[in-house]
XYZ file of C-alpha atoms in Angstrom:
550
model
C 0.092 0.012 0.025
C 1.317 3.549 -0.924
C 2.161 5.938 1.660
C 0.227 9.217 2.656
C 1.914 12.631 2.816
C 0.065 15.613 4.053
C 0.981 19.011 2.756
C -0.388 22.081 4.788
C -0.299 25.608 3.593
C -2.381 28.610 3.991
C -4.000 28.747 0.567
C -3.919 27.231 -3.020
C -5.323 30.339 -4.937
C -2.943 33.233 -4.058
C 0.469 34.476 -5.064
C 3.188 31.860 -5.302
C 0.761 29.243 -3.855
C -0.790 28.695 -7.223
C 2.629 27.705 -8.655
C 3.319 25.543 -5.629
C 0.181 23.753 -5.989
C 0.386 23.214 -9.620
C 3.895 22.030 -9.279
C 2.935 19.422 -6.655
C 0.083 18.088 -8.936
C 2.369 17.944 -12.081
C 5.478 16.294 -10.154
C 4.174 14.196 -7.303
C 4.370 10.428 -8.050
C 0.707 9.579 -7.703
C 0.952 6.014 -8.938
C 3.228 5.139 -6.083
C 1.925 7.293 -3.009
C -0.769 9.839 -1.992
C -0.524 13.442 -1.240
C -3.302 15.394 0.724
C -3.276 19.123 0.341
C -4.861 20.922 3.286
C -4.970 24.706 2.586
C -6.189 25.630 6.012
C -5.543 29.410 5.921
C -3.246 31.487 8.276
C -3.144 30.720 11.834
C -5.699 32.913 13.710
C -5.931 35.269 10.842
C -9.063 37.197 11.617
C -9.616 39.023 8.279
C -12.566 37.405 6.325
C -12.908 34.725 9.149
C -9.818 32.895 7.633
C -9.012 31.410 11.056
C -12.023 29.124 10.685
C -10.217 27.159 7.962
C -7.610 26.259 10.684
C -9.963 23.466 11.782
C -8.755 21.058 9.015
C -5.080 21.003 10.438
C -5.861 18.650 13.186
C -6.837 16.186 10.499
C -3.155 15.530 10.115
C -2.262 12.725 12.498
C 0.130 9.846 12.699
C -2.709 7.255 12.316
C -3.668 8.717 8.934
C -0.274 9.985 7.537
C 3.084 8.759 6.918
C 4.990 12.100 6.755
C 4.161 15.993 6.575
C 5.361 18.712 4.290
C 4.424 22.156 5.878
C 4.768 25.405 4.005
C 5.360 26.882 7.394
C 6.280 30.359 6.235
C 2.655 30.996 4.871
C 1.032 30.276 8.198
C 2.114 33.273 9.883
C 0.705 37.040 9.344
C -1.547 37.255 12.551
C 0.576 35.062 14.804
C 4.332 35.435 15.659
C 6.973 33.186 14.027
C 7.546 31.430 17.173
C 3.814 30.507 17.606
C 4.132 29.098 13.934
C 6.985 26.955 15.177
C 5.091 25.700 18.198
C 2.419 24.875 15.917
C 4.406 22.688 13.646
C 6.189 21.057 16.493
C 2.726 19.581 17.473
C 3.169 17.194 14.466
C 6.343 15.631 16.019
C 4.974 12.237 15.726
C 5.409 12.521 11.951
C 8.427 12.799 9.702
C 8.368 16.514 8.886
C 9.916 18.801 6.315
C 9.146 22.371 6.310
C 9.257 25.000 3.387
C 10.546 28.710 4.255
C 10.846 28.473 7.851
C 13.105 26.661 10.258
C 11.087 25.278 13.073
C 13.501 22.955 15.053
C 17.070 21.577 14.855
C 15.823 18.099 14.134
C 13.287 19.182 11.396
C 14.855 19.737 7.983
C 13.842 22.995 6.074
C 13.825 23.791 2.453
C 14.321 27.576 2.382
C 15.509 30.097 -0.154
C 17.583 33.150 -0.189
C 15.182 36.171 -0.410
C 17.879 38.650 0.748
C 20.368 38.360 -2.300
C 17.638 38.496 -4.810
C 15.740 41.564 -3.255
C 19.219 43.023 -2.725
C 19.939 42.766 -6.579
C 16.578 44.267 -7.562
C 17.164 47.628 -5.377
C 20.926 47.825 -6.641
C 19.626 47.355 -10.163
C 17.258 50.314 -9.796
C 19.967 52.542 -8.327
C 22.920 51.683 -10.438
C 21.453 50.799 -13.950
C 18.367 53.537 -13.744
C 19.887 56.152 -11.383
C 16.898 56.028 -8.906
C 17.451 57.439 -5.578
C 13.976 57.847 -3.901
C 12.732 54.225 -3.907
C 9.533 53.500 -1.942
C 9.353 50.128 -0.181
C 5.958 48.502 0.591
C 6.726 46.152 3.495
C 5.071 42.878 4.058
C 3.791 41.126 7.035
C 5.940 41.906 10.238
C 5.522 38.233 11.540
C 7.192 36.600 8.507
C 11.075 35.888 8.399
C 11.284 36.333 4.495
C 9.354 39.495 4.682
C 12.076 40.771 7.030
C 14.945 39.471 4.921
C 13.673 41.526 2.082
C 13.335 44.764 4.318
C 16.902 44.225 5.474
C 17.963 43.834 1.828
C 16.410 47.113 0.871
C 18.287 48.924 3.688
C 21.566 47.357 3.104
C 21.498 47.852 -0.762
C 20.677 51.591 -0.185
C 23.572 51.820 2.188
C 25.901 50.080 -0.093
C 24.874 52.533 -2.848
C 25.359 55.583 -0.541
C 21.756 56.419 -0.109
C 20.538 57.349 3.310
C 17.388 55.472 4.486
C 14.251 57.654 4.578
C 11.613 56.052 6.710
C 8.929 58.274 5.010
C 9.546 56.102 1.874
C 8.914 52.879 3.723
C 5.310 51.774 4.562
C 4.207 50.044 7.872
C 4.010 46.258 7.628
C 0.936 45.342 5.434
C -0.649 42.032 4.778
C 0.603 40.447 1.349
C -2.321 41.360 -0.785
C -2.684 44.945 0.375
C -0.252 46.914 -1.763
C -2.899 49.381 -2.379
C -3.199 50.126 1.323
C 0.583 50.425 1.742
C 0.740 52.816 -1.140
C -1.989 54.936 0.109
C -0.399 55.294 3.338
C 2.744 56.588 1.496
C 0.843 58.945 -0.735
C -2.268 59.977 1.408
C -1.111 59.965 4.969
C 2.347 61.107 4.101
C 1.606 63.280 1.144
C 4.356 61.890 -1.142
C 3.612 62.373 -4.813
C 4.741 59.789 -7.492
C 7.642 60.982 -9.622
C 8.185 64.197 -7.664
C 8.792 62.634 -4.099
C 9.735 59.123 -5.234
C 10.988 57.795 -8.566
C 10.729 54.140 -7.970
C 8.681 51.532 -5.910
C 9.765 47.965 -4.577
C 7.196 45.707 -3.117
C 7.759 42.890 -0.828
C 5.635 40.641 -2.997
C 3.943 40.500 -6.329
C 0.547 40.639 -4.788
C 1.448 43.766 -3.162
C 2.867 45.080 -6.404
C -0.226 44.172 -8.465
C -2.680 46.089 -6.505
C -0.144 49.061 -6.032
C 0.606 49.234 -9.700
C -3.251 49.154 -10.510
C -3.685 52.097 -8.132
C -0.867 54.079 -9.720
C -2.428 53.306 -13.184
C -5.649 54.540 -12.052
C -3.951 57.857 -11.010
C -2.474 58.257 -14.460
C 0.920 57.469 -13.328
C 3.375 56.146 -16.242
C 5.166 53.011 -15.468
C 8.169 52.867 -15.668
C 8.867 56.477 -17.031
C 7.350 58.382 -13.849
C 7.802 55.540 -11.370
C 9.874 52.344 -11.865
C 8.473 49.284 -10.161
C 9.835 45.892 -9.072
C 8.422 43.039 -7.028
C 9.030 39.670 -5.527
C 7.867 36.102 -6.280
C 7.083 36.108 -10.100
C 3.481 35.254 -9.417
C 0.912 34.166 -11.979
C -0.824 37.403 -11.404
C 1.937 39.212 -13.191
C 0.778 38.446 -16.685
C -2.102 40.707 -16.046
C -0.256 43.692 -15.648
C -0.077 46.253 -18.530
C 3.825 46.416 -18.347
C 5.706 43.216 -17.787
C 7.121 43.447 -14.197
C 10.719 43.088 -13.180
C 10.676 40.997 -10.107
C 12.547 38.602 -8.084
C 11.720 34.881 -8.846
C 11.246 32.748 -5.704
C 12.390 29.085 -6.712
C 8.794 27.764 -6.038
C 9.175 24.732 -8.253
C 12.546 23.629 -7.108
C 11.432 24.037 -3.376
C 8.518 21.720 -4.035
C 10.645 19.140 -5.624
C 13.324 19.348 -3.025
C 10.579 19.024 -0.359
C 9.200 15.971 -1.839
C 12.690 14.337 -2.255
C 13.484 15.028 1.350
C 10.163 13.603 2.739
C 10.796 10.466 0.570
C 14.326 10.046 2.208
C 12.810 10.488 5.606
C 9.963 8.064 5.225
C 12.413 5.415 4.067
C 14.340 5.950 7.272
C 16.971 8.146 6.032
C 18.187 11.556 7.096
C 18.502 14.968 5.342
C 20.154 18.371 5.724
C 18.507 21.954 5.356
C 18.345 23.124 1.769
C 18.781 26.821 0.714
C 17.948 27.773 -2.726
C 18.797 30.772 -4.638
C 16.289 33.486 -5.768
C 16.969 35.345 -8.843
C 16.340 38.859 -10.535
C 14.221 38.650 -13.490
C 14.508 41.940 -15.624
C 11.570 42.958 -17.677
C 10.182 46.410 -18.532
C 8.543 47.822 -15.458
C 12.082 49.090 -14.054
C 12.849 50.893 -17.327
C 14.820 48.246 -19.006
C 13.988 47.425 -22.657
C 15.740 43.916 -22.348
C 17.018 41.572 -19.913
C 20.769 42.665 -20.190
C 20.808 46.179 -20.698
C 22.257 46.051 -24.422
C 23.881 43.582 -26.679
C 27.412 44.241 -25.527
C 26.416 43.484 -21.946
C 24.523 40.297 -23.070
C 27.550 39.039 -24.711
C 29.762 39.630 -21.661
C 27.348 37.713 -19.582
C 26.674 34.779 -21.763
C 29.350 32.322 -23.027
C 28.679 29.702 -25.533
C 25.716 27.391 -25.882
C 25.682 26.078 -22.416
C 25.799 29.713 -20.928
C 22.659 30.558 -23.095
C 20.791 27.565 -22.011
C 21.496 28.152 -18.294
C 20.257 31.657 -18.671
C 17.122 30.807 -20.676
C 16.113 27.904 -18.432
C 16.491 30.343 -15.441
C 14.802 33.174 -17.125
C 11.860 31.117 -17.834
C 11.637 29.634 -14.295
C 11.846 26.033 -15.549
C 9.029 26.326 -18.042
C 11.348 25.631 -20.832
C 12.764 22.192 -20.607
C 16.458 22.200 -21.380
C 16.422 18.911 -23.402
C 13.926 20.679 -25.706
C 15.826 23.846 -25.878
C 19.212 22.263 -26.298
C 18.081 19.971 -28.997
C 16.384 22.794 -31.001
C 19.333 25.062 -30.570
C 21.895 22.261 -31.785
C 19.547 21.750 -34.689
C 19.527 25.528 -35.451
C 23.417 25.809 -35.327
C 23.675 22.990 -37.936
C 21.349 24.668 -40.429
C 23.149 26.384 -43.232
C 21.273 28.819 -45.763
C 18.198 26.837 -44.969
C 15.860 25.737 -47.784
C 12.252 26.574 -47.640
C 11.452 22.957 -46.386
C 14.232 23.318 -43.634
C 12.513 26.641 -42.464
C 9.203 25.251 -42.337
C 10.640 22.110 -40.250
C 12.431 24.688 -38.135
C 9.089 26.433 -37.476
C 7.286 23.183 -36.614
C 9.854 22.248 -34.085
C 9.713 25.730 -32.542
C 5.972 25.505 -32.483
C 6.251 22.299 -30.350
C 8.462 24.204 -27.991
C 6.126 26.931 -27.689
C 3.319 24.627 -27.007
C 4.928 22.875 -24.076
C 6.262 26.175 -22.699
C 2.537 27.699 -22.595
C 1.012 24.456 -21.381
C 3.383 24.929 -18.286
C 2.061 28.412 -17.693
C 4.761 30.384 -19.450
C 4.315 33.879 -20.447
C 4.781 35.112 -24.072
C 6.846 38.116 -23.044
C 9.484 35.652 -21.678
C 9.606 33.428 -24.777
C 9.975 36.569 -26.940
C 13.029 37.854 -24.866
C 14.701 34.109 -24.803
C 14.302 33.864 -28.741
C 15.549 37.377 -29.233
C 18.737 36.529 -27.639
C 18.690 33.148 -29.337
C 19.152 34.814 -32.699
C 21.863 37.392 -31.404
C 23.980 35.338 -29.241
C 24.263 31.923 -30.917
C 26.637 31.673 -33.845
C 24.183 30.444 -36.170
C 24.036 30.996 -39.971
C 23.219 34.681 -40.927
C 20.377 33.631 -43.120
C 18.707 31.743 -40.304
C 19.479 34.457 -37.809
C 17.464 36.982 -40.016
C 14.720 34.390 -40.588
C 14.435 34.102 -36.891
C 14.233 37.831 -36.289
C 11.727 38.010 -38.937
C 9.479 35.143 -37.974
C 9.786 33.993 -34.409
C 7.925 36.732 -32.553
C 4.928 36.211 -34.852
C 5.195 32.396 -34.346
C 5.245 32.928 -30.613
C 2.116 35.142 -30.602
C 0.403 32.725 -33.022
C 0.999 29.614 -30.618
C 0.103 31.884 -27.585
C -3.221 32.787 -29.077
C -4.032 29.112 -30.071
C -3.113 27.997 -26.391
C -5.420 30.744 -25.082
C -8.093 29.816 -27.437
C -7.785 26.150 -26.355
C -7.803 26.978 -22.837
C -10.899 29.290 -23.261
C -12.727 26.391 -25.140
C -11.863 23.996 -22.384
C -12.848 26.289 -19.609
C -16.076 27.084 -21.131
C -16.926 23.567 -21.248
C -15.777 22.929 -17.595
C -17.876 26.109 -16.652
C -20.931 24.594 -18.399
C -20.499 21.386 -16.521
C -19.832 23.197 -13.261
C -23.104 25.203 -13.769
C -25.180 22.115 -14.385
C -23.674 20.455 -11.338
C -24.583 23.588 -9.212
C -28.216 23.494 -10.653
C -28.609 19.831 -9.866
C -27.319 20.310 -6.225
C -30.248 22.688 -5.788
C -32.683 19.765 -6.267
C -31.012 17.642 -3.346
C -33.428 17.343 -0.338
C -31.418 14.825 1.626
C -28.072 13.472 2.231
C -28.881 10.496 0.180
C -30.032 12.640 -2.874
C -26.968 14.817 -2.419
C -24.793 11.987 -2.543
C -26.427 10.448 -5.543
C -26.287 14.069 -7.383
C -22.607 14.314 -6.430
C -21.569 10.839 -7.757
C -23.692 11.435 -11.029
C -22.305 14.735 -12.056
C -18.999 15.437 -10.350
C -17.105 12.665 -12.343
C -17.780 14.781 -15.346
C -15.394 17.646 -13.858
C -12.612 15.106 -13.585
C -12.808 14.221 -9.694
C -12.426 10.437 -9.552
C -13.297 10.418 -5.774
C -15.303 12.746 -3.499
C -15.831 12.315 0.585
C -18.159 14.760 2.507
C -17.421 14.645 6.180
C -19.425 16.401 8.940
C -18.178 17.216 12.386
C -19.705 15.601 15.297
C -19.147 16.256 19.018
C -16.852 12.991 19.505
C -15.757 12.265 15.825
C -16.663 12.668 12.200
C -19.540 11.389 10.147
C -19.010 10.365 6.471
C -22.430 11.413 5.017
C -21.937 11.374 1.216
C -19.515 10.868 -1.723
C -18.281 8.362 -4.194
C -15.391 6.261 -5.337
C -14.488 4.645 -8.673
C -14.625 1.028 -7.329
C -17.409 1.130 -4.756
C -19.763 3.850 -6.205
C -21.699 5.723 -3.625
C -20.112 5.588 -0.182
C -22.008 4.363 2.927
C -22.890 7.009 5.776
C -20.952 6.055 8.965
C -19.086 7.621 12.040
C -15.493 7.219 12.603
C -12.801 8.509 14.702
C -11.393 12.012 15.030
C -7.928 10.819 14.433
C -8.729 9.349 10.952
C -9.073 11.406 7.942
C -11.517 8.817 6.592
C -12.869 5.516 7.705
C -10.273 2.773 7.458
C -12.263 0.972 4.736
C -10.990 3.726 2.309
C -7.445 3.338 2.995
C -6.672 1.551 0.202
C -8.603 3.746 -2.161
C -6.762 6.919 -1.060
C -3.124 5.556 -0.590
C -2.293 6.668 -4.124
C -3.016 9.856 -5.970
C -3.416 13.459 -5.056
C -6.336 14.814 -2.899
C -7.352 18.178 -1.615
C -9.018 18.600 1.714
C -11.264 21.787 1.853
C -13.053 23.003 5.009
C -16.890 23.657 4.725
C -17.765 27.011 6.286
C -21.331 27.842 7.322
C -22.521 30.732 9.559
C -19.043 31.543 10.708
C -18.418 27.848 11.631
C -16.394 25.040 10.167
C -18.986 22.177 9.828
C -16.930 19.698 8.343
C -14.758 19.211 5.100
C -14.763 17.899 1.508
C -11.924 15.551 0.027
C -11.685 15.560 -3.672
C -9.221 13.562 -5.831
C -7.657 15.859 -8.226
C -5.026 16.130 -10.914
C -3.150 18.818 -12.830
C -6.270 19.555 -14.933
C -7.843 21.101 -11.765
C -7.324 24.603 -11.197
C -7.491 26.029 -7.654
C -10.600 28.112 -8.447
C -12.637 25.193 -9.692
C -11.899 23.388 -6.473
C -12.988 26.218 -4.264
C -16.077 26.581 -6.410
C -17.064 22.815 -6.111
C -16.543 22.829 -2.273
C -18.607 25.993 -1.807
C -21.539 24.638 -3.930
C -21.506 21.539 -1.772
C -21.472 23.406 1.407
C -24.498 25.615 0.143
C -26.296 22.531 -0.763
C -25.724 20.952 2.613
C -26.910 23.874 4.311
C -30.016 23.857 2.139
C -30.640 20.102 3.189
C -30.131 21.084 6.827
C -32.607 23.908 6.805
C -35.040 21.699 5.097
C -34.647 19.001 7.660
C -34.978 21.507 10.578
C -38.339 22.817 8.777
C -39.709 19.284 8.701
C -38.690 18.638 12.398
C -40.487 21.832 13.367
C -43.642 20.949 11.380
C -43.756 17.551 13.018
C-alpha cells in the first residue's frame, strides 16, 4: 500500500501558492503514493474569518499519514513566528519537512535566499536606472522572509550611498494589500509619485499588483514616472499592462526538493537543510528594454551554448525544458542557408517548444525575450538568424493565441458542466439525494473520488461521496484521528487529494475531500466545495423545517 503525505499551507489560490500547488500536482508520483493538500489558512487570521479554515489542520495525524510537508512560512501573518514554530512542533510524531521556515533543529527545512534577490533588485534600480527615492512597500512583520527583504532594501541603499528615509517605507501590510500600503505613502504622508519618489519596490508581487493598478488609475506612467519591482514572479503578473521586473522565488525547485527530502525521511534516512537561490528577472517595469541592458552586456554575460541554455532556463523559471531547447539550438546551429522545407521544419519544431512552454504556464513576453537573444547570441547561419528575427515573434504570438483559445474552449466546457452541477445540487432534499447527485455529475469535472465529512461532538461522520470502485459511499461515523474510515485507506493511498473546509454561518462544519489532478485549477476546487457546502446547508434547513412541522 502506498504512503500518505500531508501538505499543509495557507492557500492554493493566491500568489506563489498557485505555482506551488500546480507543481505538486504535476510532479508528485501519484502512482506510488498519495498526497493530501490541506489549505487551512493563516493561523488565527481574523480578516475574512480565515481562521475558521484552521479546523482542518488537526486532520493530520500519525494514524492517517506517514509524513508531513508544511509550508510553514505561509501560516504566519497574524501570529508570531515562534507561534508558527510551536504549531508545527505539534506534529512531531510524523516525519516532517518544512518550507520557508526553520522550526526546530531536528526538522529539515527547504528555504530560499530572499535577501540576495531583493538586494539585486534595489541595486539594479540605483545603478542601472539612477533611482534614488525608492519606496518600499513592506510585507507582514511576522514573516521571516518579509524581514529579509526589508533588510536587503536597507543594506542595498547603504551600499549605494543612499540614506534610509523612513517616509519612503510603509508600515507592515498583509501580502495582498499593496494598495493600502501605497495609500499610506501617498495620502497619509503626502508623497507624490515622480516628484517625491521615482521608484517603488514591493515585498511581494501581490502587493505590487494592487499598488501598480492604483498608480495606473491615477495616470502614473510605469516605468517613466515610477519604476517598479516586485518579488515572487506570481501568476498574476501576466495581467499587468507593463511586464514587471521581479525576483523569482524558486517555488518549483523548493517543492521538488521538499518531496525528495520527505521520501528519504519516510524511508528511514536523514536529510540536511536546503537553501535555494532567488534570482532577479528583468522585464520592463524598471525601465529596461531587455534583460541585459544591451547587446554588449549580453555578450559579456553569456558564454557559448551552455551559458545561453543556463540563462534561458533560469529566466523562464523552468517552464522551458533544457533538453527541448538544447536539441532545438543544436539543430539551428547545424542549418546552413536553410531551404524553404528546412525553414518550415524549423518553425514546426519551434511550435512544439512554444506549446509545451505555454502549457506549463509560461508567458509570451518571456519567450520573446529568450528567442530574441537566441538569434543574437548563438553563432548560427546569418540567413537563419535573419529568418528568426523576422518570424519567431509572430510564431510565438500565434502559438500563444492558439493556446489561449484552447484553454478558453476547455474552460467554457468545464464552466458549463460546473453550472449544471450547481443546478442539480439545488434539487437535493436529503443527504442521500445529495450523494447521488454528486456521484452522477461530479466525475464529469474530472474528480475521481469525493468524500463529504461532517463534524460530530466526538468524531466525524461520512455522509456522502463516491469512489470509482465502490460507487456511492455508505454513511458512517469514525474516529477524530482518522481522515476517513479505515475501509477507504486502500482507495486513498495513491493519488492527489485536496481537503477543503466547509464554512457555514461562521463555523467550520466539516470538510470535503476530492481526488484531483493537474487539470484542476484552484478556483474550480474552491467553487465545487462552496457549492457542496451551500447544498448541505439547504438540506439542513429543510430537515429543520420538517422537524419543526412535525
